[in-house]
mmCIF file of C-alpha atoms in Angstrom:
data_model
loop_
_atom_site.group_PDB
_atom_site.id
_atom_site.type_symbol
_atom_site.label_atom_id
_atom_site.label_comp_id
_atom_site.label_asym_id
_atom_site.label_seq_id
_atom_site.Cartn_x
_atom_site.Cartn_y
_atom_site.Cartn_z
ATOM 1 C CA MET A 847 0.059 0.026 0.020
ATOM 2 C CA GLY A 848 2.746 2.214 0.862
ATOM 3 C CA GLY A 849 3.343 4.883 -1.888
ATOM 4 C CA ASP A 850 0.485 3.464 -3.903
ATOM 5 C CA LEU A 851 -1.221 6.471 -4.951
ATOM 6 C CA ASP A 852 -3.994 5.039 -6.719
ATOM 7 C CA SER A 853 -4.661 2.739 -3.519
ATOM 8 C CA PHE A 854 -4.489 5.696 -1.266
ATOM 9 C CA ASN A 855 -6.749 7.930 -3.175
ATOM 10 C CA GLN A 856 -9.238 5.075 -2.929
ATOM 11 C CA LEU A 857 -9.011 5.550 0.788
ATOM 12 C CA VAL A 858 -9.167 9.145 0.484
ATOM 13 C CA LEU A 859 -12.411 8.919 -1.480
ATOM 14 C CA ARG A 860 -13.709 6.610 1.058
ATOM 15 C CA TRP A 861 -12.872 8.822 3.939
ATOM 16 C CA GLU A 862 -12.802 12.419 2.966
ATOM 17 C CA ARG A 863 -16.355 13.123 3.900
ATOM 18 C CA PRO A 864 -16.344 11.604 7.452
ATOM 19 C CA ILE A 865 -12.915 13.401 7.942
ATOM 20 C CA TYR A 866 -14.104 16.687 6.904
ATOM 21 C CA ALA A 867 -17.328 16.229 8.813
ATOM 22 C CA LEU A 868 -15.297 15.603 11.890
ATOM 23 C CA ALA A 869 -13.052 18.664 11.365
ATOM 24 C CA TYR A 870 -16.099 20.770 10.600
ATOM 25 C CA ARG A 871 -17.725 19.820 13.603
ATOM 26 C CA VAL A 872 -14.799 20.293 15.971
ATOM 27 C CA ILE A 873 -13.661 23.498 14.729
ATOM 28 C CA GLY A 874 -16.859 24.890 13.199
ATOM 29 C CA ARG A 875 -15.334 26.601 10.301
ATOM 30 C CA GLU A 876 -16.056 25.247 6.708
ATOM 31 C CA GLU A 877 -12.881 26.529 5.027
ATOM 32 C CA ASP A 878 -10.414 25.649 7.711
ATOM 33 C CA ALA A 879 -12.188 22.268 8.220
ATOM 34 C CA ARG A 880 -11.442 21.684 4.498
ATOM 35 C CA ASP A 881 -7.932 22.633 5.034
ATOM 36 C CA VAL A 882 -7.435 20.289 7.999
ATOM 37 C CA ALA A 883 -9.077 17.435 6.102
ATOM 38 C CA GLN A 884 -6.700 18.092 3.149
ATOM 39 C CA GLU A 885 -3.807 18.210 5.580
ATOM 40 C CA THR A 886 -4.943 15.018 7.258
ATOM 41 C CA PHE A 887 -4.676 13.099 4.259
ATOM 42 C CA LEU A 888 -1.284 14.529 3.205
ATOM 43 C CA ARG A 889 0.217 13.567 6.720
ATOM 44 C CA ALA A 890 -1.382 10.163 6.413
ATOM 45 C CA PHE A 891 0.173 9.562 3.050
ATOM 46 C CA ARG A 892 3.532 10.883 4.228
ATOM 47 C CA ALA A 893 3.368 8.559 7.266
ATOM 48 C CA LEU A 894 1.953 5.549 5.627
ATOM 49 C CA LYS A 895 5.042 3.708 5.884
ATOM 50 C CA GLY A 896 4.929 4.056 9.712
ATOM 51 C CA PHE A 897 1.286 2.681 9.956
ATOM 52 C CA LYS A 898 1.533 -0.848 10.875
ATOM 53 C CA GLY A 899 -2.012 -1.535 11.244
ATOM 54 C CA GLN A 900 -2.119 -1.632 15.078
ATOM 55 C CA ALA A 901 -5.090 0.413 14.969
ATOM 56 C CA LYS A 902 -7.970 0.686 12.318
ATOM 57 C CA PHE A 903 -7.046 3.142 9.363
ATOM 58 C CA SER A 904 -9.953 5.190 10.359
ATOM 59 C CA SER A 905 -8.860 5.615 13.737
ATOM 60 C CA TRP A 906 -5.599 6.674 12.686
ATOM 61 C CA LEU A 907 -7.124 9.332 10.480
ATOM 62 C CA TYR A 908 -9.177 10.498 13.304
ATOM 63 C CA ARG A 909 -6.212 10.839 15.563
ATOM 64 C CA ILE A 910 -4.437 12.970 12.801
ATOM 65 C CA THR A 911 -7.518 15.057 12.261
ATOM 66 C CA LEU A 912 -8.052 15.637 15.988
ATOM 67 C CA ASN A 913 -4.305 16.722 16.437
ATOM 68 C CA LEU A 914 -4.757 18.948 13.577
ATOM 69 C CA CYS A 915 -8.056 20.452 15.035
ATOM 70 C CA ARG A 916 -6.336 20.939 18.392
ATOM 71 C CA ASP A 917 -3.306 22.673 16.744
ATOM 72 C CA TRP A 918 -5.968 24.962 14.923
ATOM 73 C CA ILE A 919 -7.867 25.775 18.091
ATOM 74 C CA ARG A 920 -4.497 26.441 19.902
ATOM 75 C CA ARG A 921 -3.239 28.531 17.128
ATOM 76 C CA GLU A 922 -6.323 30.481 16.523
ATOM 77 C CA ARG A 923 -6.986 30.808 20.282
ATOM 78 C CA ARG A 924 -10.800 30.860 19.906
ATOM 79 C CA THR A 925 -13.719 28.617 20.424
ATOM 80 C CA PRO A 926 -15.316 27.093 17.338
ATOM 81 C CA LEU A 927 -17.471 29.341 15.568
ATOM 82 C CA VAL A 928 -20.262 27.544 13.627
ATOM 83 C CA GLN A 929 -20.961 29.596 10.385
ATOM 84 C CA ALA A 930 -24.510 29.335 9.521
ATOM 85 C CA PRO A 931 -26.667 31.573 7.295
ATOM 86 C CA GLU A 932 -28.913 33.945 9.050
ATOM 87 C CA GLY A 933 -31.998 33.349 6.924
ATOM 88 C CA VAL A 934 -33.447 30.032 5.743
ATOM 89 C CA ASP A 935 -33.838 29.431 1.896
ATOM 90 C CA VAL A 936 -36.848 27.279 1.886
ATOM 91 C CA ILE A 937 -36.376 26.427 -1.822
ATOM 92 C CA GLU A 938 -32.980 25.475 -1.138
ATOM 93 C CA LEU A 939 -33.992 23.413 1.968
ATOM 94 C CA ALA A 940 -36.727 21.681 -0.077
ATOM 95 C CA GLY A 941 -34.118 20.075 -2.383
ATOM 96 C CA GLU A 942 -32.431 18.675 0.676
ATOM 97 C CA GLY A 943 -35.559 16.898 2.078
ATOM 98 C CA THR A 944 -37.003 13.548 1.801
ATOM 99 C CA PRO A 945 -40.260 13.445 -0.261
ATOM 100 C CA SER A 946 -42.553 12.619 2.894
ATOM 101 C CA GLU A 947 -41.145 15.814 4.457
ATOM 102 C CA THR A 948 -43.209 18.957 4.470
ATOM 103 C CA VAL A 949 -41.646 22.248 4.141
ATOM 104 C CA GLU A 950 -42.403 23.035 7.779
ATOM 105 C CA GLU A 951 -40.582 19.872 8.833
ATOM 106 C CA LEU A 952 -37.570 20.800 6.584
ATOM 107 C CA VAL A 953 -37.416 24.335 8.140
ATOM 108 C CA SER A 954 -37.934 22.852 11.676
ATOM 109 C CA ARG A 955 -34.987 20.311 11.100
ATOM 110 C CA HIS A 956 -32.804 23.065 9.579
ATOM 111 C CA GLU A 957 -33.477 25.227 12.535
ATOM 112 C CA ILE A 958 -32.751 22.466 14.847
ATOM 113 C CA GLY A 959 -29.632 21.786 13.120
ATOM 114 C CA ARG A 960 -28.502 25.352 13.651
ATOM 115 C CA ALA A 961 -29.426 25.389 17.359
ATOM 116 C CA VAL A 962 -27.347 22.217 17.861
ATOM 117 C CA ALA A 963 -24.247 23.729 16.063
ATOM 118 C CA LYS A 964 -24.375 26.530 18.273
ATOM 119 C CA ALA A 965 -24.892 24.601 21.398
ATOM 120 C CA MET A 966 -22.137 22.215 20.489
ATOM 121 C CA SER A 967 -19.733 25.204 19.887
ATOM 122 C CA GLN A 968 -20.227 26.223 23.560
ATOM 123 C CA LEU A 969 -19.266 22.985 24.960
ATOM 124 C CA PRO A 970 -15.667 22.356 26.286
ATOM 125 C CA GLU A 971 -13.504 20.804 23.674
ATOM 126 C CA GLU A 972 -13.155 17.281 25.306
ATOM 127 C CA GLN A 973 -17.122 16.944 25.728
ATOM 128 C CA ARG A 974 -17.752 18.170 22.177
ATOM 129 C CA THR A 975 -15.228 15.670 20.606
ATOM 130 C CA ALA A 976 -16.296 12.902 22.656
ATOM 131 C CA ILE A 977 -19.993 13.411 21.553
ATOM 132 C CA ILE A 978 -18.905 14.144 17.975
ATOM 133 C CA LEU A 979 -17.096 10.813 17.661
ATOM 134 C CA LYS A 980 -19.852 9.087 19.481
ATOM 135 C CA GLU A 981 -22.891 10.488 17.689
ATOM 136 C CA TYR A 982 -21.761 11.062 14.200
ATOM 137 C CA HIS A 983 -18.889 8.444 13.829
ATOM 138 C CA GLY A 984 -20.276 5.745 15.908
ATOM 139 C CA LEU A 985 -17.208 4.939 17.681
ATOM 140 C CA THR A 986 -17.130 2.706 20.662
ATOM 141 C CA PHE A 987 -16.423 4.019 24.119
ATOM 142 C CA GLN A 988 -13.093 2.144 23.949
ATOM 143 C CA GLU A 989 -12.313 3.506 20.503
ATOM 144 C CA ILE A 990 -13.060 7.144 21.960
ATOM 145 C CA ALA A 991 -10.859 6.499 24.911
ATOM 146 C CA ASP A 992 -8.070 5.237 22.788
ATOM 147 C CA LEU A 993 -8.055 8.182 20.589
ATOM 148 C CA LEU A 994 -8.426 10.643 23.308
ATOM 149 C CA ASP A 995 -6.000 9.010 25.480
ATOM 150 C CA CYS A 996 -8.126 9.031 28.556
ATOM 151 C CA PRO A 997 -9.870 6.290 30.795
ATOM 152 C CA LEU A 998 -13.021 4.496 29.589
ATOM 153 C CA SER A 999 -15.051 5.973 32.412
ATOM 154 C CA THR A 1000 -13.985 9.583 31.345
ATOM 155 C CA VAL A 1001 -15.290 9.237 27.990
ATOM 156 C CA LYS A 1002 -18.578 8.105 29.511
ATOM 157 C CA THR A 1003 -18.604 11.220 32.016
ATOM 158 C CA ARG A 1004 -17.932 13.571 29.156
ATOM 159 C CA LEU A 1005 -20.729 12.086 26.837
ATOM 160 C CA TYR A 1006 -23.094 12.486 29.896
ATOM 161 C CA GLN A 1007 -22.107 15.915 30.798
ATOM 162 C CA GLY A 1008 -21.969 17.141 27.317
ATOM 163 C CA LEU A 1009 -25.388 15.692 26.449
ATOM 164 C CA THR A 1010 -26.820 17.195 29.721
ATOM 165 C CA VAL A 1011 -25.607 20.650 28.845
ATOM 166 C CA LEU A 1012 -26.881 20.362 25.238
ATOM 167 C CA ARG A 1013 -30.243 19.376 26.365
ATOM 168 C CA LYS A 1014 -30.423 22.364 28.578
ATOM 169 C CA GLN A 1015 -29.214 24.708 25.956
ATOM 170 C CA LEU A 1016 -31.669 23.236 23.229
ATOM 171 C CA ARG A 1017 -34.354 23.469 25.643
ATOM 172 C CA ASP A 1018 -33.425 27.095 26.430
ATOM 173 C CA ALA A 1019 -33.524 27.706 22.752
ATOM 174 C CA GLY A 1020 -37.034 26.308 22.399
ATOM 175 C CA VAL A 1021 -36.020 23.311 20.506
ATOM 176 C CA GLU A 1022 -36.931 20.636 23.085
ATOM 177 C CA SER A 1023 -40.601 21.045 22.432
ATOM 178 C CA THR A 1024 -40.231 19.809 18.735
ATOM 179 C CA PHE A 1025 -39.252 16.459 19.826
ATOM 180 C CA GLY A 1026 -40.306 16.196 23.455
ATOM 181 C CA LYS A 1027 -39.774 13.459 25.615
ATOM 182 C CA MET B 314 -27.849 2.861 40.676
ATOM 183 C CA CYS B 315 -29.275 6.435 40.065
ATOM 184 C CA ASP B 316 -25.701 7.897 40.836
ATOM 185 C CA SER B 317 -24.212 5.831 38.285
ATOM 186 C CA LYS B 318 -24.295 8.038 35.169
ATOM 187 C CA GLU B 319 -21.721 5.864 33.337
ATOM 188 C CA LEU B 320 -24.313 3.061 33.570
ATOM 189 C CA LEU B 321 -26.907 5.385 32.464
ATOM 190 C CA VAL B 322 -24.737 6.432 29.333
ATOM 191 C CA SER B 323 -23.779 2.805 28.584
ATOM 192 C CA PHE B 324 -27.474 1.890 28.382
ATOM 193 C CA LEU B 325 -28.306 4.993 26.538
ATOM 194 C CA TYR B 326 -25.784 3.886 23.901
ATOM 195 C CA ASP B 327 -26.642 0.176 24.157
ATOM 196 C CA GLU B 328 -23.014 -0.422 24.981
ATOM 197 C CA ILE B 329 -23.339 -2.432 28.084
ATOM 198 C CA ASP B 330 -22.784 -5.774 29.332
ATOM 199 C CA PRO B 331 -25.949 -8.095 28.934
ATOM 200 C CA ALA B 332 -26.085 -8.465 32.738
ATOM 201 C CA GLU B 333 -25.940 -4.887 33.584
ATOM 202 C CA LYS B 334 -28.300 -4.001 31.010
ATOM 203 C CA HIS B 335 -30.916 -6.415 32.496
ATOM 204 C CA ALA B 336 -30.165 -5.075 36.008
ATOM 205 C CA PHE B 337 -30.515 -1.483 34.805
ATOM 206 C CA GLN B 338 -33.766 -2.242 32.947
ATOM 207 C CA ARG B 339 -35.121 -3.552 36.105
ATOM 208 C CA HIS B 340 -34.104 -0.423 37.817
ATOM 209 C CA LEU B 341 -35.740 1.735 35.138
ATOM 210 C CA SER B 342 -39.068 -0.043 35.801
ATOM 211 C CA THR B 343 -38.932 1.252 39.401
ATOM 212 C CA CYS B 344 -37.098 4.695 38.861
ATOM 213 C CA VAL B 345 -39.091 7.565 37.226
ATOM 214 C CA GLU B 346 -36.183 10.022 37.561
ATOM 215 C CA CYS B 347 -33.687 7.660 35.621
ATOM 216 C CA ARG B 348 -36.481 7.003 33.197
ATOM 217 C CA ASP B 349 -37.120 10.510 32.321
ATOM 218 C CA GLU B 350 -33.496 11.389 32.261
ATOM 219 C CA LEU B 351 -32.974 8.567 29.612
ATOM 220 C CA ALA B 352 -35.799 9.631 27.535
ATOM 221 C CA ALA B 353 -34.525 13.335 27.693
ATOM 222 C CA LEU B 354 -31.016 12.284 26.761
ATOM 223 C CA GLY B 355 -32.439 10.128 23.920
ATOM 224 C CA ALA B 356 -34.476 13.304 22.511
ATOM 225 C CA THR B 357 -31.132 15.144 22.862
ATOM 226 C CA ARG B 358 -29.441 12.672 20.596
ATOM 227 C CA ALA B 359 -32.269 12.842 17.925
ATOM 228 C CA GLN B 360 -31.687 16.413 17.837
ATOM 229 C CA VAL B 361 -27.860 16.373 17.784
ATOM 230 C CA ALA B 362 -28.217 13.954 14.718
ATOM 231 C CA LEU B 363 -29.842 16.757 12.882
ATOM 232 C CA TRP B 364 -26.617 18.764 12.601
ATOM 233 C CA THR B 365 -25.089 18.131 9.409
ATOM 234 C CA PRO B 366 -22.004 19.627 7.783
ATOM 235 C CA PRO B 367 -22.333 21.547 4.717
ATOM 236 C CA ASP B 368 -22.350 19.635 1.448
ATOM 237 C CA GLY B 369 -20.079 20.397 -1.418
ATOM 238 C CA ASP B 370 -17.382 18.581 -3.353
ATOM 239 C CA LEU B 371 -14.404 17.726 -1.598
ATOM 240 C CA GLY B 372 -12.340 15.952 -4.321
ATOM 241 C CA PHE B 373 -9.143 15.513 -2.263
ATOM 242 C CA ARG B 374 -6.465 13.582 -4.108
ATOM 243 C CA ILE B 375 -2.988 13.014 -3.390
ATOM 244 C CA VAL B 376 -0.692 13.620 -6.507
ATOM 245 C CA ARG B 377 2.892 13.609 -6.978
ATOM 246 C CA GLU B 378 4.587 16.767 -7.132
ATOM 247 C CA ALA B 379 4.738 17.840 -10.715
ATOM 248 C CA GLU B 380 7.620 16.569 -12.466
ATOM 249 C CA SER B 381 10.256 18.982 -13.815
ATOM 250 C CA PRO B 382 9.419 19.893 -17.411
ATOM 251 C CA LYS B 383 11.257 17.609 -19.802
ATOM 252 C CA ARG B 384 14.644 19.004 -20.722
ATOM 253 C CA ARG B 385 14.505 20.756 -24.182
ATOM 254 C CA TRP B 386 17.084 20.203 -26.660
ATOM 255 C CA PHE B 387 18.505 23.497 -25.805
ATOM 256 C CA GLN B 388 18.083 25.723 -22.800
ATOM 257 C CA LEU B 389 18.359 29.216 -22.610
ATOM 258 C CA SER B 390 21.589 30.250 -20.586
ATOM 259 C CA PRO B 391 23.875 33.286 -20.185
ATOM 260 C CA ALA B 392 26.017 31.942 -22.844
ATOM 261 C CA TRP B 393 23.038 32.015 -25.256
ATOM 262 C CA GLY B 394 22.466 35.729 -24.281
ATOM 263 C CA LEU B 395 26.097 36.415 -24.958
ATOM 264 C CA ALA B 396 25.734 34.750 -28.443
ATOM 265 C CA ALA B 397 22.497 36.475 -29.304
ATOM 266 C CA ALA B 398 24.092 39.827 -28.437
ATOM 267 C CA ALA B 399 27.128 38.813 -30.515
ATOM 268 C CA MET B 400 24.984 37.967 -33.391
ATOM 269 C CA LEU B 401 23.100 41.114 -33.341
ATOM 270 C CA LEU B 402 26.486 43.071 -33.209
ATOM 271 C CA VAL B 403 27.634 41.122 -36.131
ATOM 272 C CA ALA B 404 24.450 41.633 -38.112
ATOM 273 C CA ILE B 405 24.602 45.423 -37.397
ATOM 274 C CA GLY B 406 28.297 45.346 -38.471
ATOM 275 C CA ALA B 407 27.579 43.590 -41.586
ATOM 276 C CA ALA B 408 25.106 46.130 -42.345
ATOM 277 C CA ILE B 409 27.243 49.064 -41.660
ATOM 278 C CA ALA B 410 30.266 47.461 -43.290
ATOM 279 C CA ASN B 411 28.297 47.749 -46.520
ATOM 280 C CA LEU B 412 27.845 51.469 -46.179
ATOM 281 C CA ASP B 413 28.624 52.962 -49.556
ATOM 282 C CA ILE B 414 29.657 56.523 -49.705
ATOM 283 C CA ARG B 415 30.299 58.038 -52.935
ATOM 284 C CA TYR B 416 30.525 61.546 -54.314
ATOM 285 C CA GLY B 417 30.114 61.959 -58.071
ATOM 286 C CA SER B 418 28.131 63.827 -60.696
ATOM 287 C CA ASP B 419 25.049 63.095 -58.812
ATOM 288 C CA GLY B 420 26.229 64.721 -55.551
ATOM 289 C CA LEU B 421 27.009 62.919 -52.285
ATOM 290 C CA VAL B 422 25.216 59.372 -52.299
ATOM 291 C CA VAL B 423 25.233 57.300 -49.015
ATOM 292 C CA ARG B 424 23.823 53.698 -49.095
ATOM 293 C CA THR B 425 23.701 51.209 -46.430
ATOM 294 C CA GLY B 426 24.354 47.420 -46.610
ATOM 295 C CA TRP B 427 20.775 46.561 -46.780
ATOM 296 C CA ASN B 428 20.590 48.390 -50.236
ATOM 297 C CA HIS B 429 22.503 45.912 -52.209
ATOM 298 C CA VAL B 430 24.170 47.921 -55.025
ATOM 299 C CA ASN B 431 27.014 47.311 -57.467
ATOM 300 C CA PRO B 432 29.811 49.232 -55.687
ATOM 301 C CA ALA B 433 30.772 51.907 -57.817
ATOM 302 C CA PRO B 434 34.399 52.706 -58.729
ATOM 303 C CA GLN B 435 35.829 55.123 -55.996
ATOM 304 C CA SER B 436 36.287 58.635 -57.339
ATOM 305 C CA ALA B 437 39.681 59.875 -57.109
ATOM 306 C CA ASP B 438 38.539 62.824 -55.133
ATOM 307 C CA SER B 439 37.657 60.599 -52.085
ATOM 308 C CA ASN B 440 41.086 59.707 -51.522
ATOM 309 C CA VAL B 441 41.892 63.271 -50.524
ATOM 310 C CA THR B 442 43.735 63.068 -47.163
ATOM 311 C CA PRO B 443 42.625 64.914 -44.231
ATOM 312 C CA VAL B 444 45.775 67.225 -44.611
ATOM 313 C CA GLU B 445 44.745 68.003 -48.089
ATOM 314 C CA TRP B 446 41.321 69.144 -47.575
ATOM 315 C CA LYS B 447 42.438 71.239 -44.809
ATOM 316 C CA ALA B 448 44.994 72.831 -46.931
ATOM 317 C CA GLN B 449 42.257 73.247 -49.541
ATOM 318 C CA ALA B 450 39.974 74.834 -47.092
ATOM 319 C CA ASP B 451 42.726 77.372 -45.900
ATOM 320 C CA GLN B 452 43.123 78.173 -49.572
ATOM 321 C CA LEU B 453 39.469 78.806 -50.173
ATOM 322 C CA ASP B 454 39.448 80.941 -47.159
ATOM 323 C CA ARG B 455 42.345 83.150 -48.321
ATOM 324 C CA ARG B 456 40.670 83.618 -51.768
ATOM 325 C CA LEU B 457 37.615 84.735 -50.030
ATOM 326 C CA ARG B 458 39.280 87.216 -47.998
ATOM 327 C CA GLU B 459 41.131 88.469 -51.039
ATOM 328 C CA LEU B 460 37.794 88.964 -52.831
ATOM 329 C CA GLU B 461 36.235 90.636 -49.940
ATOM 330 C CA GLN B 462 39.283 92.991 -49.918
ATOM 331 C CA THR B 463 38.930 93.624 -53.741
ATOM 332 C CA MET B 464 35.313 94.531 -53.597
ATOM 333 C CA SER B 465 35.930 96.810 -50.302
ATOM 334 C CA ALA B 466 38.749 98.709 -52.285
ATOM 335 C CA ARG B 467 36.578 99.146 -55.428
ATOM 336 C CA ALA B 468 33.670 100.582 -53.423
ATOM 337 C CA GLY B 469 35.658 102.925 -51.090
ATOM 338 C CA SER B 470 38.261 104.401 -53.540
ATOM 339 C CA PRO B 471 38.076 105.623 -57.040
ATOM 340 C CA VAL B 472 41.617 104.614 -57.602
ATOM 341 C CA GLN B 473 41.660 101.065 -58.282
ATOM 342 C CA ASN B 474 43.994 98.364 -58.814
ATOM 343 C CA ALA B 475 44.296 97.923 -62.437
ATOM 344 C CA SER B 476 43.758 94.140 -62.398
ATOM 345 C CA ALA B 477 40.529 94.768 -60.356
ATOM 346 C CA SER B 478 39.176 97.874 -61.951
ATOM 347 C CA ASP B 479 39.384 96.189 -65.212
ATOM 348 C CA LEU B 480 36.980 93.459 -64.158
ATOM 349 C CA SER B 481 33.275 94.310 -65.146
ATOM 350 C CA ASP B 482 30.502 93.694 -62.606
ATOM 351 C CA ALA B 483 29.224 90.710 -64.692
ATOM 352 C CA GLU B 484 32.791 89.325 -64.746
ATOM 353 C CA LEU B 485 33.109 89.732 -61.035
ATOM 354 C CA LEU B 486 29.691 88.229 -60.465
ATOM 355 C CA HIS B 487 30.851 85.296 -62.502
ATOM 356 C CA ARG B 488 33.975 84.966 -60.577
ATOM 357 C CA VAL B 489 32.285 85.120 -57.088
ATOM 358 C CA ARG B 490 29.933 82.355 -58.317
ATOM 359 C CA ASP B 491 32.712 80.217 -59.490
ATOM 360 C CA ILE B 492 34.594 80.588 -56.118
ATOM 361 C CA VAL B 493 31.400 79.791 -54.147
ATOM 362 C CA GLY B 494 30.720 76.944 -56.561
ATOM 363 C CA GLN B 495 34.233 75.672 -55.811
ATOM 364 C CA SER B 496 33.611 76.298 -52.107
ATOM 365 C CA GLU B 497 30.543 73.973 -52.025
ATOM 366 C CA THR B 498 32.362 71.360 -54.017
ATOM 367 C CA ARG B 499 35.095 71.351 -51.658
ATOM 368 C CA HIS B 500 32.813 71.273 -48.772
ATOM 369 C CA GLU B 501 30.913 68.263 -50.005
ATOM 370 C CA ARG B 502 34.282 66.778 -50.554
ATOM 371 C CA MET B 503 35.084 67.413 -47.079
ATOM 372 C CA VAL B 504 32.030 65.778 -45.692
ATOM 373 C CA ALA B 505 32.594 62.853 -47.972
ATOM 374 C CA THR B 506 36.309 62.593 -46.566
ATOM 375 C CA ARG B 507 35.153 62.976 -43.000
ATOM 376 C CA LEU B 508 32.500 60.046 -43.388
ATOM 377 C CA THR B 509 35.179 57.966 -45.019
ATOM 378 C CA GLU B 510 37.494 58.732 -42.113
ATOM 379 C CA LEU B 511 34.825 57.752 -39.817
ATOM 380 C CA MET B 512 33.972 54.584 -41.616
ATOM 381 C CA ARG B 513 37.745 53.646 -41.414
ATOM 382 C CA GLU B 514 37.731 54.191 -37.658
ATOM 383 C CA TYR B 515 34.703 52.152 -37.145
ATOM 384 C CA ASP B 516 35.801 49.495 -39.141
ATOM 385 C CA ALA B 517 39.064 49.212 -37.096
ATOM 386 C CA GLN B 518 36.824 49.185 -33.949
ATOM 387 C CA ARG B 519 34.657 46.418 -35.510
ATOM 388 C CA ARG B 520 37.496 44.304 -36.274
ATOM 389 C CA LEU B 521 38.505 44.727 -32.727
ATOM 390 C CA ASP B 522 35.087 43.877 -31.420
ATOM 391 C CA LEU B 523 34.882 41.060 -33.661
ATOM 392 C CA ALA B 524 38.116 39.657 -32.571
ATOM 393 C CA THR B 525 37.026 39.882 -29.043
ATOM 394 C CA ILE B 526 33.717 38.092 -29.644
ATOM 395 C CA ASP B 527 35.751 35.528 -31.485
ATOM 396 C CA GLN B 528 37.673 34.842 -28.426
ATOM 397 C CA GLY B 529 34.503 34.754 -26.385
ATOM 398 C CA MET B 530 33.087 32.315 -28.858
ATOM 399 C CA THR B 531 36.056 30.131 -28.737
ATOM 400 C CA ARG B 532 35.808 29.945 -25.017
ATOM 401 C CA LEU B 533 32.190 29.190 -25.142
ATOM 402 C CA GLN B 534 32.820 26.526 -27.707
ATOM 403 C CA ASN B 535 35.379 24.906 -25.594
ATOM 404 C CA SER B 536 33.043 25.076 -22.515
ATOM 405 C CA SER B 537 30.269 22.991 -23.975
ATOM 406 C CA GLY B 538 29.683 20.766 -26.949
ATOM 407 C CA VAL B 539 26.286 21.681 -27.405
ATOM 408 C CA THR B 540 26.936 25.446 -27.268
ATOM 409 C CA LYS B 541 29.584 24.982 -29.471
ATOM 410 C CA ASP B 542 27.261 23.239 -32.151
ATOM 411 C CA LEU B 543 24.723 26.018 -31.568
ATOM 412 C CA VAL B 544 27.071 28.814 -32.114
ATOM 413 C CA GLN B 545 28.276 27.337 -35.169
ATOM 414 C CA ARG B 546 24.781 27.018 -36.468
ATOM 415 C CA LEU B 547 24.285 30.583 -35.478
ATOM 416 C CA LEU B 548 27.246 31.746 -37.418
ATOM 417 C CA VAL B 549 26.346 29.795 -40.441
ATOM 418 C CA ARG B 550 22.913 31.329 -40.398
ATOM 419 C CA THR B 551 24.081 34.684 -39.935
ATOM 420 C CA ALA B 552 26.546 34.222 -42.629
ATOM 421 C CA TYR B 553 23.864 33.062 -44.912
ATOM 422 C CA ASP B 554 21.537 35.987 -43.979
ATOM 423 C CA ALA B 555 24.365 38.377 -44.708
ATOM 424 C CA LYS B 556 24.604 37.264 -48.268
#
């Protein structure tokens, strides 16, 4: 696999979207997330010979991405800022939805997404990262613990605390009523 | 069990040992607080899932660094600049070297090397040396002074020199015209002679420059076989163009 561009580019094609999504959710900036994702693959390719397969390839990519995100946050010295449009383009939204969704449901989903993004950006980085890896990437507790170099119990605590804060913030934003208990 | 948030989270994500799961389910059936919290966190998870990153083509692809462009059969180098400058100089020299300056019945004629004409036989007058034309100029000046003195004497005094008084106005006018004509002729000869002189000086300098260029070319030819070949081609081409 080492040095085989075609093979590696197959992996890039397979993982570019999840890696970009991870970077975007952690740092909250579209262009910077794109740069981070691009740099992730570049570093992975350069370090490919050093990858012995001791971890899943995806976990290896996630680790590189998270390290780059941490560097970005440290360098920028700022909390993630989710860039979201002020208004809602209903026509554009209609193209995103499923045939069974009404426009109201589409708008509601979009608004909730924005509220979640805002609430997530206000979480401490450790909690935010744990939730992102669990909710959007389906990693196990153990995989998250390995990636974040922390005990399993710490991962669970971060998840619980993060979800609890999100729940409160979304409720304060008037989002909770949509889904309710 | 209510204090164990780790167990709650494990149950929430269904990442729990079967025995622990069974025990927690039993607890939930009796604990409203844990049941409500579990439902609320489940709802929050559903909301969190609605946050999607922006779409858009990513199209990342690792590519090798662009290979350096294939080496051309030649490359521009300072030696080429020198050779080009030399060729330009040679071309200009060749053009000026064909400069044709003649003085004849049709007056002063100057032609450059681009006008390929049959060289006319050189006029004997054009062989006047600088010393000669200077002497001729002095002689002309003396004659003009004599003429001025003669005219002045005739106008100021009734007693005239016999040779001068014998001249009629028409004769005198003819004489003046003749002198002026000679003066113009000599002047044109002087210009032609000066130009010839300049050309000789230029030609000497050009030969010196060409010798210097030739030495430079020799050094270039020795330094590179390719350069040598190209310089030779250029020289042949220039010689061909000059024909």
